[in-house]
Amino acid sequence: MPPGRGAVLLVGPSLLRNGTEPTLPELPVEGLAPAPAGEVFLACAGVPGAPEDFPVVSHGARLAARALPGAEVLARIVAPYFPRSRDRFCGHSYTPPADPTDEAAVVVGDGVAAVTVSLLEAFHEHGLETYRQLLGAALDRLLPDPLVRAGGPVHLETTVVRTATSTVVHLISFLPSREAPELDLVHDAFPLVDVPVAIRLADAPRSVRLQPAGREPAWEHDGEYVHVRVTTTDGHAMVVVEHD
């Protein structure tokens, strides 16, 4: 992505303006059009954690599209052997996947990612981990040098506050539980143990402190990021980096 430019991730219907015209001229796909209804599968490539030899079912509506030359395809559409119907019954919810097609599902170009399937809605409704991994891989391509990287559990939330002389990274680790039909409750903190945190900073900092504990953890600077490891049982910690 050229310096000074933003990045855009477009998912599902947001790829088309008024349902007919591409939303942006820089989209990494062509031939956008509503696809026929019915279950299909996603074959992933280059997506950390997602198996490449086992297509995952794609829930919901989608758009048909082909990737432009030079664009990176993270997932392709795989059709079932035949559509499930009354006269062609399969004992599961859908028939098994056949071979991958030329139809692209997740494509990343120069500062723009196109997701032709409704991954956000599908993840909300079905919670398939591959959907989250696909979206994460697309975001990693769009933002290869993020302001902060943090390991730890999936539920970990990070917030960055930067001033002229300091950068503060808040780490929030509370795991909600569904105890009512439409209500998630939070009771206890979830410990963070030796969680790696990398904060983008061009020059070496003057100091690094872990607050509110007031500790000075070991850290290193590689010329681009400050690296530190965080352990806390309180559910909230702040990495405070003082710099010029």
XYZ file of C-alpha atoms in Angstrom:
244
model
C 0.000 0.000 0.000
C 1.507 3.384 -0.980
C 2.431 5.739 1.909
C -0.301 8.139 2.952
C -3.128 5.994 1.620
C -5.748 4.223 3.650
C -6.978 0.667 3.250
C -10.485 -0.633 2.629
C -12.100 -3.990 3.408
C -15.420 -4.476 1.617
C -17.646 -7.422 2.515
C -20.661 -8.842 0.689
C -23.245 -6.349 -0.606
C -20.951 -3.390 0.163
C -18.972 -4.332 -2.954
C -21.805 -3.052 -5.164
C -23.338 0.407 -5.289
C -27.125 0.178 -5.656
C -26.684 -3.543 -6.201
C -25.257 -3.098 -9.701
C -22.086 -0.979 -9.934
C -18.750 -1.683 -8.198
C -18.347 0.515 -5.136
C -14.713 1.389 -5.951
C -12.803 1.363 -9.247
C -9.765 -0.154 -7.465
C -11.482 -3.407 -6.510
C -9.232 -6.464 -7.023
C -12.109 -8.408 -8.623
C -14.182 -8.201 -11.796
C -17.504 -9.557 -13.002
C -19.331 -8.829 -9.746
C -22.889 -10.108 -9.841
C -25.344 -11.816 -7.486
C -24.646 -15.545 -7.318
C -27.291 -18.277 -7.381
C -28.627 -19.310 -3.991
C -27.369 -22.502 -2.389
C -24.540 -23.784 -0.249
C -20.958 -23.551 -1.482
C -17.579 -24.011 0.176
C -14.447 -21.919 0.707
C -11.014 -23.301 -0.185
C -8.387 -21.257 1.695
C -4.781 -20.565 0.697
C -2.169 -18.725 2.735
C -4.462 -18.250 5.743
C -2.749 -19.058 9.076
C -4.679 -21.690 10.996
C -7.075 -22.518 8.156
C -6.588 -25.959 6.539
C -5.947 -25.791 2.800
C -7.054 -29.365 2.124
C -10.482 -29.135 3.764
C -12.958 -26.581 2.323
C -15.350 -25.041 4.842
C -19.014 -24.383 4.122
C -20.006 -20.798 3.285
C -23.274 -19.700 4.864
C -25.465 -16.961 3.430
C -25.726 -15.067 0.158
C -22.699 -14.193 -1.939
C -21.582 -12.349 -5.049
C -19.874 -14.066 -7.964
C -16.540 -12.543 -9.010
C -13.156 -13.305 -10.560
C -9.832 -12.097 -9.204
C -7.872 -9.610 -11.284
C -4.340 -10.568 -12.376
C -1.819 -9.824 -9.649
C -4.341 -9.896 -6.804
C -3.848 -12.379 -3.974
C -6.646 -14.906 -3.560
C -7.063 -16.101 0.024
C -10.187 -18.182 -0.653
C -11.934 -19.599 -3.714
C -15.448 -20.918 -4.121
C -15.897 -24.681 -4.240
C -19.211 -25.961 -5.541
C -20.894 -29.057 -4.088
C -21.101 -32.182 -6.218
C -24.745 -31.330 -6.814
C -27.329 -29.042 -5.201
C -29.305 -30.651 -2.424
C -32.941 -31.072 -3.428
C -35.887 -33.430 -3.010
C -34.797 -35.642 -5.900
C -31.093 -35.569 -4.986
C -30.970 -36.076 -1.263
C -27.796 -36.053 0.816
C -27.882 -37.247 4.412
C -26.239 -34.078 5.761
C -27.179 -30.416 5.520
C -25.332 -30.098 2.205
C -23.588 -32.316 -0.321
C -19.777 -32.661 -0.110
C -17.479 -30.222 -1.925
C -16.195 -30.937 -5.423
C -13.229 -29.156 -7.061
C -12.367 -25.446 -6.623
C -13.758 -23.077 -9.237
C -12.347 -19.879 -10.770
C -14.753 -17.894 -8.598
C -12.939 -15.892 -5.911
C -14.270 -15.349 -2.392
C -11.578 -13.356 -0.553
C -9.191 -11.281 -2.679
C -6.610 -8.680 -1.649
C -5.258 -6.028 -3.998
C -3.406 -2.745 -3.559
C -4.955 -1.334 -0.402
C -8.350 -2.932 -1.066
C -9.722 -6.322 -0.006
C -12.902 -7.769 -1.500
C -14.883 -10.450 0.347
C -17.706 -11.694 -1.860
C -19.322 -13.816 0.856
C -21.050 -12.380 3.930
C -18.343 -13.442 6.386
C -19.198 -10.928 9.112
C -22.852 -11.933 9.273
C -21.970 -15.611 8.897
C -19.449 -15.477 11.752
C -22.011 -13.765 13.981
C -24.598 -16.459 13.257
C -22.442 -19.585 13.006
C -19.125 -18.776 14.720
C -16.899 -20.782 12.367
C -13.266 -20.102 13.257
C -12.182 -20.164 9.599
C -14.300 -17.063 8.939
C -12.390 -15.130 11.599
C -9.077 -16.418 10.278
C -9.940 -15.325 6.733
C -10.887 -11.821 7.832
C -7.755 -11.608 9.964
C -5.544 -12.682 7.056
C -7.101 -10.031 4.804
C -6.545 -7.336 7.442
C -2.933 -8.454 7.904
C -2.339 -7.929 4.172
C -3.948 -4.493 4.245
C -2.101 -3.409 7.410
C 1.250 -5.216 7.409
C 2.746 -2.826 9.993
C 0.022 -2.233 12.601
C 0.439 0.138 15.514
C 0.332 -2.771 17.962
C 0.524 -6.561 17.832
C -0.529 -8.690 20.780
C -0.628 -12.424 21.332
C -2.632 -14.059 24.074
C -6.230 -15.281 24.033
C -8.606 -14.428 21.196
C -10.835 -12.328 23.454
C -7.974 -9.960 24.403
C -8.825 -6.331 23.585
C -6.168 -3.689 22.934
C -6.481 0.095 22.868
C -3.673 2.507 21.993
C -3.343 6.094 23.231
C -0.434 8.022 21.717
C 0.820 11.501 22.647
C 3.920 13.417 21.602
C 6.013 11.832 24.365
C 4.345 8.532 25.243
C 2.374 5.581 23.931
C 0.041 3.638 26.217
C -1.356 0.235 25.255
C -4.325 -0.945 27.331
C -4.787 -4.722 27.524
C -8.283 -5.832 28.569
C -8.862 -9.513 29.366
C -12.347 -10.330 30.626
C -14.220 -13.301 29.193
C -18.009 -12.789 28.991
C -20.380 -15.723 29.365
C -23.847 -16.106 27.848
C -26.106 -16.630 30.892
C -29.283 -15.118 29.479
C -30.830 -15.409 26.004
C -29.568 -11.980 24.916
C -27.154 -10.942 27.660
C -23.444 -11.620 28.157
C -22.219 -11.217 31.736
C -18.672 -10.599 32.957
C -17.738 -11.929 36.396
C -14.003 -12.580 36.595
C -10.800 -11.457 34.930
C -8.962 -13.870 32.630
C -5.218 -13.990 33.445
C -2.604 -13.013 30.879
C 0.607 -15.038 31.153
C 3.765 -14.017 29.278
C 1.736 -12.435 26.462
C 3.925 -10.906 23.714
C 3.147 -7.279 22.842
C 4.861 -5.319 20.059
C 4.385 -1.539 19.789
C 5.446 0.274 16.627
C 8.095 2.887 17.407
C 10.847 4.067 15.079
C 13.367 4.993 17.796
C 14.253 3.204 21.005
C 12.108 4.393 23.946
C 13.356 6.164 27.064
C 11.479 3.770 29.346
C 8.869 1.004 29.382
C 6.677 0.419 32.432
C 3.806 -1.916 33.211
C 1.014 -0.055 35.016
C -0.741 0.021 37.437
C 1.724 -2.538 38.835
C 4.577 -0.053 38.448
C 6.997 -2.696 37.175
C 9.726 -2.242 34.571
C 9.579 -5.351 32.361
C 12.396 -6.481 30.110
C 12.053 -5.079 26.612
C 13.904 -4.851 23.319
C 13.723 -2.586 20.276
C 14.353 -3.992 16.793
C 14.376 -0.678 14.938
C 10.661 -0.801 14.174
C 8.862 -2.252 17.199
C 9.292 -2.299 20.967
C 8.807 -5.868 22.199
C 7.674 -6.685 25.727
C 5.946 -9.609 27.474
C 3.075 -9.026 29.876
C 1.762 -11.101 32.775
C -1.200 -9.957 34.862
C -4.068 -11.576 36.749
C -6.164 -8.414 37.061
C -7.733 -8.409 33.591
C -6.312 -4.957 32.802
C -2.750 -3.825 32.277
C -1.149 -0.815 30.617
C 2.162 -0.850 28.791
C 3.445 2.726 29.092
C 6.226 3.606 26.647
C 7.983 6.950 27.115
C 9.704 8.281 24.013
C 10.932 11.480 22.360
